[in-house]
Amino acid sequence: MSAPPTPLDLAYALLREGRPADAEQLMVRELQAVERRHGRGSPEWASAQCDLGNLLFGCDRPDRAIECFRSACEGPAPDDPEAYKERLTYRLNLGTALLMTGRLDEADAELRRNLEERLAFYGRPHPGYAFGLEPLADVLLRRGAVHEAREAIEEAIGNFWRNGHERVATALALRAEIVTAEGGRDPLFPGLDQLPDEVVEDLAATVLNRTGAARPDDAAKAVLTGLTTVLEARLGPDHQATLNALSHLANLGRHLGDGPGRVAAIHKVLSSYDRQGRAEDALMAALGLAMAQSDAGDPAGALRTYAQARTRADALGRPELSSQVLRNWGLALAEVDRPAEAEERLREAVAAAELGHDYEMLGRARIALGLFLQHGERFAEAGQVVEAGLATLDVAHPDAIVGRSHLTAILEGRSCGCGNIQGTIADAFRDFVVGRLPRDLLDGLDVTAKDGEFAVSVRLRREPTEDEITHMNRVIESANAEFRKRLAAAG
């Protein structure tokens, strides 16, 4: 019989459902309950603080996560060895969170302190010491102390290797970045033939996570290119780790403007999926290939790929997939000034989505058709189609924000221009918050976008309870985290 889920398990389930505010509130309540049972500053309270910090970091709330990790490290060091080991983990989390948010001086100080504590507790040969070396090497790399970073990471790798510890995977991933930064000719990923497949897979996943979080640049491209080469040789061209690396390389090519490299990487992925008979994955790869061809200045090739993708989608017999292909195809036809064919495909996309049960895809198809009609100055129908599309999309969906901003122009009889996109995002922010609060609580909520952030003014209809105030603050903070990305994308 399996154990019941913990509060943290339930919180992460809520996070996966796209409910970060609810997840956070659950863990805040758990922290309060632990404090009542065991007292503030107890090992149990520190553990709950760390759990909340980990969740907040996953919700893109690093500043509050750092507060939680710092709280978990406060007070006298525990006498119990197990509680002290946990304290070492909390301080490591604190240093890592500071590192990830670019607070390098603070991260350096916390991680050096953590390393000294680990040396005293574990001793240098123990892998628990190497756990502190690895993030310190990362800080040193980011601060430009590449030689010191190389010394630290090589010591960590040697430690993990001697102890047969699987953490060697993440250390090797960091080493590849350090070697690239040195500009030398040392192999980026040595010794992979001596590692089990699962450790090689962990190495690949770590490289992808790190390059995905970093700013796209030639160094990241060099690391990813080296990774795909060794994965093809070590795991084979059809292994999922190899395909994931190629997909990331294609995405990086898009950011760096490397059209040919992007197209070549996607071709490899598509060929592999076809070899394996993975029809739906092949369809998604074909759509990616068409967009890459278009961006690379090959619209004819892109249109041929879309036609082939429609055949793939029809063979799968799923309306939402056919709608996605037709929508993208129609938009591509509009870009090359073939309006009659574009309208035909976009209307087919809506009709296909109406046969299925994917309301997000239906909303996206309607928004695309509505904007096409707007550009053709067919405002009455455009307004109806866009409003119908908005009815099936979440207010935070990017297509919903685009649709709402264009709707203003449509109602004003303008064939181009999307109105005040930042104002539209602010309106969506307001709807996001209002929909998650008690209906009788708010008298009004004003939201404006200002200096890359949101200014929020709340008017209350009645006196809120303490729990309602806490919940409202959490919801507003969650909305800030969600919509800052939309605001940044809007420029």
XYZ file of C-alpha atoms in Angstrom:
491
model
C 0.000 0.000 0.000
C 1.501 3.315 -1.056
C 1.940 6.152 1.428
C -0.527 9.058 1.204
C 0.783 12.127 -0.640
C 2.543 14.735 1.457
C 1.526 18.412 1.389
C 4.559 19.034 -0.832
C 3.385 16.315 -3.242
C -0.040 17.967 -3.408
C 1.523 21.404 -3.911
C 3.597 20.211 -6.860
C 0.482 18.559 -8.319
C -1.256 21.948 -8.169
C 1.785 23.560 -9.768
C 1.642 21.069 -12.646
C -2.029 22.004 -13.117
C -1.023 25.648 -13.572
C -2.219 26.750 -10.107
C 0.901 28.263 -8.506
C -1.023 30.527 -6.119
C -2.984 27.578 -4.726
C 0.200 25.520 -4.438
C 1.939 28.273 -2.512
C -0.998 28.814 -0.173
C -1.111 25.091 0.625
C 2.549 25.127 1.653
C 2.150 28.346 3.653
C -0.633 26.679 5.627
C 1.587 23.630 6.134
C 4.405 25.846 7.435
C 2.009 27.524 9.867
C 0.759 24.134 11.080
C 4.320 22.873 11.605
C 5.164 26.030 13.565
C 2.172 25.465 15.858
C 3.126 21.821 16.435
C 6.895 22.057 16.771
C 7.756 25.715 17.293
C 9.553 28.323 15.264
C 13.187 27.421 14.652
C 12.679 23.693 15.190
C 14.192 21.213 12.711
C 10.670 20.441 11.477
C 9.990 24.152 10.922
C 13.282 24.572 9.057
C 12.383 21.603 6.830
C 8.985 23.149 6.029
C 10.686 26.466 5.218
C 12.972 24.659 2.794
C 10.020 22.879 1.163
C 8.245 26.210 0.688
C 11.439 27.725 -0.707
C 11.838 24.923 -3.241
C 8.229 25.363 -4.359
C 8.575 29.144 -4.656
C 11.717 28.736 -6.729
C 9.756 26.458 -9.047
C 7.070 29.157 -9.280
C 9.659 31.713 -10.489
C 9.579 33.493 -7.121
C 13.310 33.440 -6.317
C 13.389 36.376 -3.897
C 10.806 34.822 -1.593
C 12.475 31.429 -1.994
C 15.749 32.957 -0.784
C 13.968 34.338 2.284
C 12.699 30.842 3.096
C 16.122 29.217 2.665
C 17.712 31.926 4.802
C 15.121 31.396 7.527
C 15.809 27.651 7.452
C 19.499 28.378 8.176
C 18.897 30.755 11.096
C 19.580 29.982 14.731
C 22.179 27.809 16.469
C 23.518 24.797 14.590
C 21.584 21.667 15.574
C 23.334 19.142 17.819
C 21.683 16.187 16.122
C 23.885 15.018 13.202
C 20.927 14.330 10.912
C 19.430 17.770 11.588
C 22.852 19.325 10.949
C 23.114 17.513 7.589
C 19.748 19.025 6.676
C 21.070 22.459 7.669
C 23.958 21.956 5.251
C 21.421 21.266 2.494
C 19.420 24.386 3.345
C 22.536 26.564 3.121
C 23.471 24.923 -0.164
C 19.979 25.729 -1.463
C 20.397 29.319 -0.289
C 23.721 29.707 -2.059
C 22.400 28.088 -5.226
C 19.309 30.324 -5.278
C 21.511 33.406 -4.863
C 23.678 32.113 -7.711
C 20.687 31.548 -9.996
C 19.404 35.084 -9.382
C 22.781 36.667 -10.171
C 23.596 37.750 -6.597
C 27.099 36.414 -7.033
C 28.857 38.091 -4.087
C 26.272 36.743 -1.631
C 26.294 33.355 -3.349
C 30.082 33.175 -3.127
C 30.023 33.926 0.602
C 27.270 31.418 1.404
C 28.782 28.644 -0.709
C 32.280 29.106 0.732
C 30.802 28.940 4.230
C 28.849 25.848 3.241
C 31.981 24.236 1.816
C 33.912 24.856 5.055
C 31.050 23.327 7.071
C 30.953 20.328 4.746
C 34.710 19.843 5.003
C 34.489 19.792 8.808
C 31.466 17.468 8.829
C 32.231 15.045 5.983
C 35.948 15.327 5.267
C 37.481 16.014 1.850
C 37.161 12.448 0.402
C 33.413 12.228 1.046
C 30.958 13.099 -1.806
C 29.132 15.370 0.637
C 32.123 17.708 0.338
C 32.024 17.632 -3.464
C 28.360 18.672 -3.323
C 29.609 22.027 -2.044
C 32.457 22.290 -4.557
C 30.256 22.051 -7.641
C 28.090 25.179 -7.135
C 31.135 27.135 -5.965
C 32.783 26.289 -9.294
C 29.645 27.644 -11.001
C 29.915 30.934 -9.094
C 33.585 31.227 -9.972
C 32.805 30.672 -13.648
C 30.148 33.376 -13.635
C 32.497 35.782 -11.905
C 35.140 35.201 -14.570
C 37.536 33.259 -12.342
C 37.741 30.477 -14.920
C 41.031 28.937 -13.723
C 39.741 28.622 -10.143
C 36.460 27.252 -11.468
C 38.340 24.575 -13.427
C 40.298 23.530 -10.334
C 37.116 23.276 -8.235
C 35.121 21.310 -10.781
C 37.952 18.880 -11.521
C 38.253 18.167 -7.786
C 34.496 17.618 -7.573
C 34.497 15.274 -10.589
C 37.418 13.291 -9.197
C 35.595 12.941 -5.880
C 32.338 11.794 -7.455
C 34.173 9.435 -9.794
C 36.163 7.757 -6.998
C 33.001 7.346 -4.950
C 30.975 6.012 -7.882
C 28.474 8.817 -7.309
C 25.909 9.604 -10.011
C 26.284 13.329 -9.296
C 29.303 13.174 -11.608
C 26.783 13.818 -14.384
C 25.955 17.376 -13.310
C 29.595 18.139 -12.559
C 30.656 17.009 -16.049
C 27.973 19.238 -17.555
C 29.376 22.260 -15.707
C 32.928 21.258 -16.649
C 32.001 21.453 -20.349
C 31.019 25.112 -19.900
C 34.229 25.877 -18.010
C 36.414 24.188 -20.649
C 34.588 26.148 -23.363
C 35.152 29.394 -21.451
C 38.881 28.598 -21.204
C 39.050 28.347 -24.980
C 41.254 25.277 -24.836
C 41.086 22.078 -26.853
C 40.367 19.633 -24.045
C 37.477 17.238 -24.727
C 34.190 18.633 -23.452
C 32.747 15.315 -22.293
C 35.540 12.817 -21.535
C 34.987 9.329 -20.178
C 31.360 8.854 -21.175
C 32.122 5.331 -22.349
C 32.837 4.431 -18.707
C 29.474 5.667 -17.414
C 26.130 3.826 -17.315
C 23.484 4.959 -19.782
C 21.341 6.523 -17.074
C 24.206 8.732 -15.888
C 24.901 9.839 -19.461
C 21.208 10.681 -19.785
C 21.374 12.757 -16.578
C 24.419 14.567 -17.967
C 22.535 15.391 -21.162
C 19.475 16.619 -19.252
C 21.675 18.867 -17.088
C 23.361 20.401 -20.138
C 19.967 21.117 -21.690
C 18.647 22.694 -18.493
C 21.711 24.866 -18.116
C 21.881 26.017 -21.741
C 18.117 26.605 -21.731
C 18.368 28.889 -18.719
C 21.430 30.768 -19.984
C 21.534 33.604 -22.491
C 21.871 32.152 -26.008
C 25.433 32.610 -27.224
C 28.178 30.874 -29.174
C 29.509 29.209 -26.011
C 26.164 27.521 -25.389
C 26.092 26.459 -29.030
C 29.565 24.935 -28.723
C 28.552 22.941 -25.645
C 25.316 21.723 -27.260
C 27.047 20.827 -30.501
C 29.639 18.832 -28.589
C 26.904 17.118 -26.607
C 24.932 16.011 -29.671
C 28.091 14.581 -31.225
C 28.971 12.455 -28.199
C 25.364 11.364 -27.645
C 24.997 10.164 -31.224
C 28.143 8.083 -30.759
C 27.422 6.878 -27.198
C 23.624 6.367 -27.185
C 22.772 6.375 -30.889
C 20.913 8.781 -33.208
C 17.465 7.503 -32.177
C 17.898 7.716 -28.405
C 15.598 10.264 -26.792
C 18.475 12.062 -25.093
C 20.087 12.591 -28.512
C 16.817 13.850 -29.972
C 16.275 16.224 -27.039
C 19.749 17.645 -27.540
C 19.134 18.149 -31.261
C 15.828 19.899 -30.511
C 17.573 22.258 -28.098
C 20.275 22.896 -30.673
C 17.563 23.824 -33.173
C 15.977 26.219 -30.666
C 19.343 27.791 -30.007
C 19.828 28.165 -33.759
C 16.585 30.145 -33.885
C 17.817 32.565 -31.213
C 21.250 32.934 -32.805
C 19.978 33.292 -36.359
C 21.636 30.069 -37.516
C 18.988 29.041 -40.048
C 20.908 26.254 -41.792
C 22.002 24.713 -38.491
C 18.462 24.831 -37.171
C 17.016 23.174 -40.291
C 19.704 20.470 -40.262
C 19.049 19.610 -36.604
C 15.292 19.322 -37.140
C 15.801 17.153 -40.219
C 17.734 14.708 -38.032
C 14.950 14.647 -35.445
C 12.247 14.164 -38.082
C 14.156 11.333 -39.763
C 14.570 9.571 -36.423
C 10.879 9.804 -35.550
C 9.997 8.411 -38.984
C 12.430 5.524 -38.490
C 10.808 4.741 -35.154
C 7.230 5.058 -36.400
C 6.480 7.867 -33.929
C 3.905 9.543 -36.130
C 2.673 12.281 -33.799
C 6.192 13.286 -32.764
C 7.150 13.324 -36.451
C 4.230 15.644 -37.158
C 5.389 18.104 -34.486
C 8.911 17.952 -35.892
C 7.558 18.639 -39.377
C 5.781 21.765 -38.092
C 9.028 22.894 -36.489
C 10.861 22.248 -39.744
C 8.372 24.329 -41.730
C 8.789 27.284 -39.370
C 12.577 26.924 -39.520
C 12.521 26.866 -43.319
C 10.357 29.966 -43.388
C 12.648 31.825 -40.973
C 15.670 30.732 -43.038
C 14.249 32.391 -46.168
C 12.862 29.270 -47.829
C 9.088 29.878 -47.972
C 8.610 27.427 -50.841
C 10.233 24.676 -48.791
C 8.104 25.619 -45.787
C 4.864 25.382 -47.792
C 5.867 21.958 -49.120
C 6.539 20.797 -45.578
C 3.143 22.098 -44.415
C 1.435 20.148 -47.224
C 3.262 17.006 -46.096
C 2.338 17.753 -42.476
C -1.338 17.893 -43.409
C -1.071 14.401 -44.861
C 0.572 13.251 -41.633
C -2.148 14.872 -39.506
C -4.984 13.419 -41.580
C -3.478 9.942 -41.164
C -3.529 10.375 -37.383
C -7.235 11.246 -37.471
C -7.126 13.808 -34.657
C -8.968 17.072 -35.424
C -6.892 19.224 -33.085
C -3.686 18.208 -34.837
C -5.177 18.883 -38.254
C -6.327 22.279 -37.000
C -2.835 23.137 -35.777
C -1.272 22.258 -39.126
C -3.913 24.156 -41.110
C -3.623 27.212 -38.871
C 0.158 27.394 -39.256
C -0.096 26.705 -42.977
C -2.667 29.461 -43.416
C -0.501 31.965 -41.566
C 2.479 31.016 -43.749
C 0.398 31.508 -46.917
C -0.701 34.929 -45.666
C 2.933 35.916 -45.129
C 3.770 35.206 -48.795
C 0.704 37.141 -49.984
C -1.504 34.266 -51.096
C -4.682 35.456 -49.339
C -7.250 33.197 -51.009
C -5.360 30.042 -50.077
C -4.569 31.451 -46.635
C -8.251 32.090 -45.881
C -9.174 28.614 -47.075
C -6.655 26.979 -44.752
C -7.592 29.162 -41.772
C -11.300 28.389 -42.181
C -10.426 24.705 -42.476
C -8.446 25.044 -39.244
C -11.506 26.371 -37.403
C -13.745 23.682 -38.896
C -11.301 20.946 -37.907
C -11.022 22.247 -34.331
C -14.815 22.376 -34.039
C -14.884 18.611 -34.621
C -12.656 17.952 -31.601
C -12.622 18.752 -27.901
C -9.470 20.851 -27.653
C -10.896 24.269 -26.849
C -7.497 25.910 -26.693
C -6.786 24.881 -30.284
C -10.256 26.067 -31.311
C -9.618 29.449 -29.708
C -6.227 29.782 -31.395
C -7.678 28.904 -34.800
C -10.465 31.455 -34.409
C -8.071 34.196 -33.311
C -5.828 33.526 -36.328
C -8.799 33.674 -38.725
C -10.167 36.789 -37.039
C -6.894 38.677 -37.383
C -6.637 37.618 -41.024
C -10.141 38.999 -41.646
C -9.224 42.205 -39.832
C -6.269 42.751 -42.124
C -8.661 42.314 -45.050
C -10.915 45.023 -43.535
C -13.790 42.607 -42.970
C -14.373 44.028 -39.531
C -17.836 42.740 -38.662
C -16.949 39.091 -39.170
C -13.471 39.593 -37.715
C -14.939 40.907 -34.462
C -17.347 37.983 -34.162
C -14.628 35.410 -34.830
C -12.125 36.960 -32.389
C -14.757 37.230 -29.634
C -15.653 33.573 -30.181
C -11.967 32.669 -29.924
C -11.520 34.594 -26.686
C -14.445 32.691 -25.154
C -12.487 29.400 -25.244
C -9.056 30.655 -24.123
C -7.689 31.347 -20.654
C -7.138 35.069 -20.097
C -3.400 34.474 -19.594
C -2.961 32.627 -22.911
C -0.684 34.582 -25.296
C -3.170 34.225 -28.170
C -5.940 35.574 -25.936
C -3.850 38.635 -25.133
C -3.106 39.196 -28.826
C -6.774 38.697 -29.701
C -7.987 41.144 -27.079
C -5.503 43.798 -28.146
C -6.538 43.444 -31.797
C -10.226 43.476 -30.910
C -9.931 47.139 -29.937
C -8.588 47.970 -33.405
C -11.288 45.837 -35.063
C -14.078 47.637 -33.223
C -12.552 50.947 -34.280
C -12.454 49.799 -37.923
C -8.681 49.643 -38.213
C -7.115 46.958 -40.382
C -3.723 47.021 -38.666
C -2.296 47.875 -35.299
C -2.985 45.915 -32.182
C -3.947 48.725 -29.865
C -2.337 49.009 -26.455
C -0.765 45.573 -25.986
C 0.621 46.481 -22.563
C -2.788 47.734 -21.494
C -4.309 44.494 -22.711
C -1.820 42.505 -20.640
C -2.720 44.640 -17.631
C -6.414 43.876 -18.235
C -5.631 40.162 -18.412
C -3.663 40.497 -15.153
C -6.740 42.036 -13.516
C -9.041 39.283 -14.789
C -6.571 36.646 -13.580
C -6.625 38.074 -10.044
C -10.343 38.841 -9.833
C -11.249 35.324 -10.960
C -9.309 33.824 -8.027
C -10.719 35.965 -5.194
C -14.076 35.883 -3.358
C -16.671 37.682 -5.455
C -17.836 39.915 -2.609
C -14.354 41.056 -1.558
C -13.301 43.548 -4.231
C -14.939 46.815 -5.108
C -12.360 47.391 -7.823
C -8.877 46.447 -8.998
C -6.815 48.822 -11.125
C -3.727 47.474 -12.883
C -1.234 49.410 -14.981
C 2.040 48.340 -16.563
C 4.902 50.529 -15.383
C 8.699 50.194 -15.801
C 8.465 46.535 -16.717
C 6.327 45.759 -13.669
C 2.677 46.030 -12.695
C 1.252 48.705 -10.414
C -1.801 47.338 -8.604
C -4.415 49.369 -6.714
C -7.015 47.420 -4.735
C -10.364 48.762 -3.500
C -12.164 46.527 -1.002
C -15.908 46.162 -0.563
C -15.618 44.857 2.993
C -13.075 44.149 5.707
C -11.108 41.046 4.690
C -10.052 38.273 7.018
C -6.358 37.688 7.667
C -6.473 34.555 5.493
C -8.153 36.501 2.676
C -5.442 39.174 2.812
C -2.765 36.495 2.647
C -4.522 34.752 -0.239
C -4.987 38.028 -2.143
C -1.309 38.910 -1.767
C -0.277 35.461 -2.955
C -2.568 35.681 -5.992
C -1.233 39.117 -6.939
C 2.357 37.915 -6.556
C 1.573 34.862 -8.663
C 0.019 37.085 -11.346
C 3.130 39.267 -11.279
C 5.320 36.237 -11.925
C 3.055 34.999 -14.742
C 2.468 38.270 -16.579
C 5.944 39.801 -16.260
C 6.981 37.332 -18.958
C 4.119 38.508 -21.175
C 5.093 42.150 -20.589
C 8.737 41.468 -21.429
C 7.732 39.678 -24.636
C 5.609 42.667 -25.615
C 8.653 44.904 -25.314
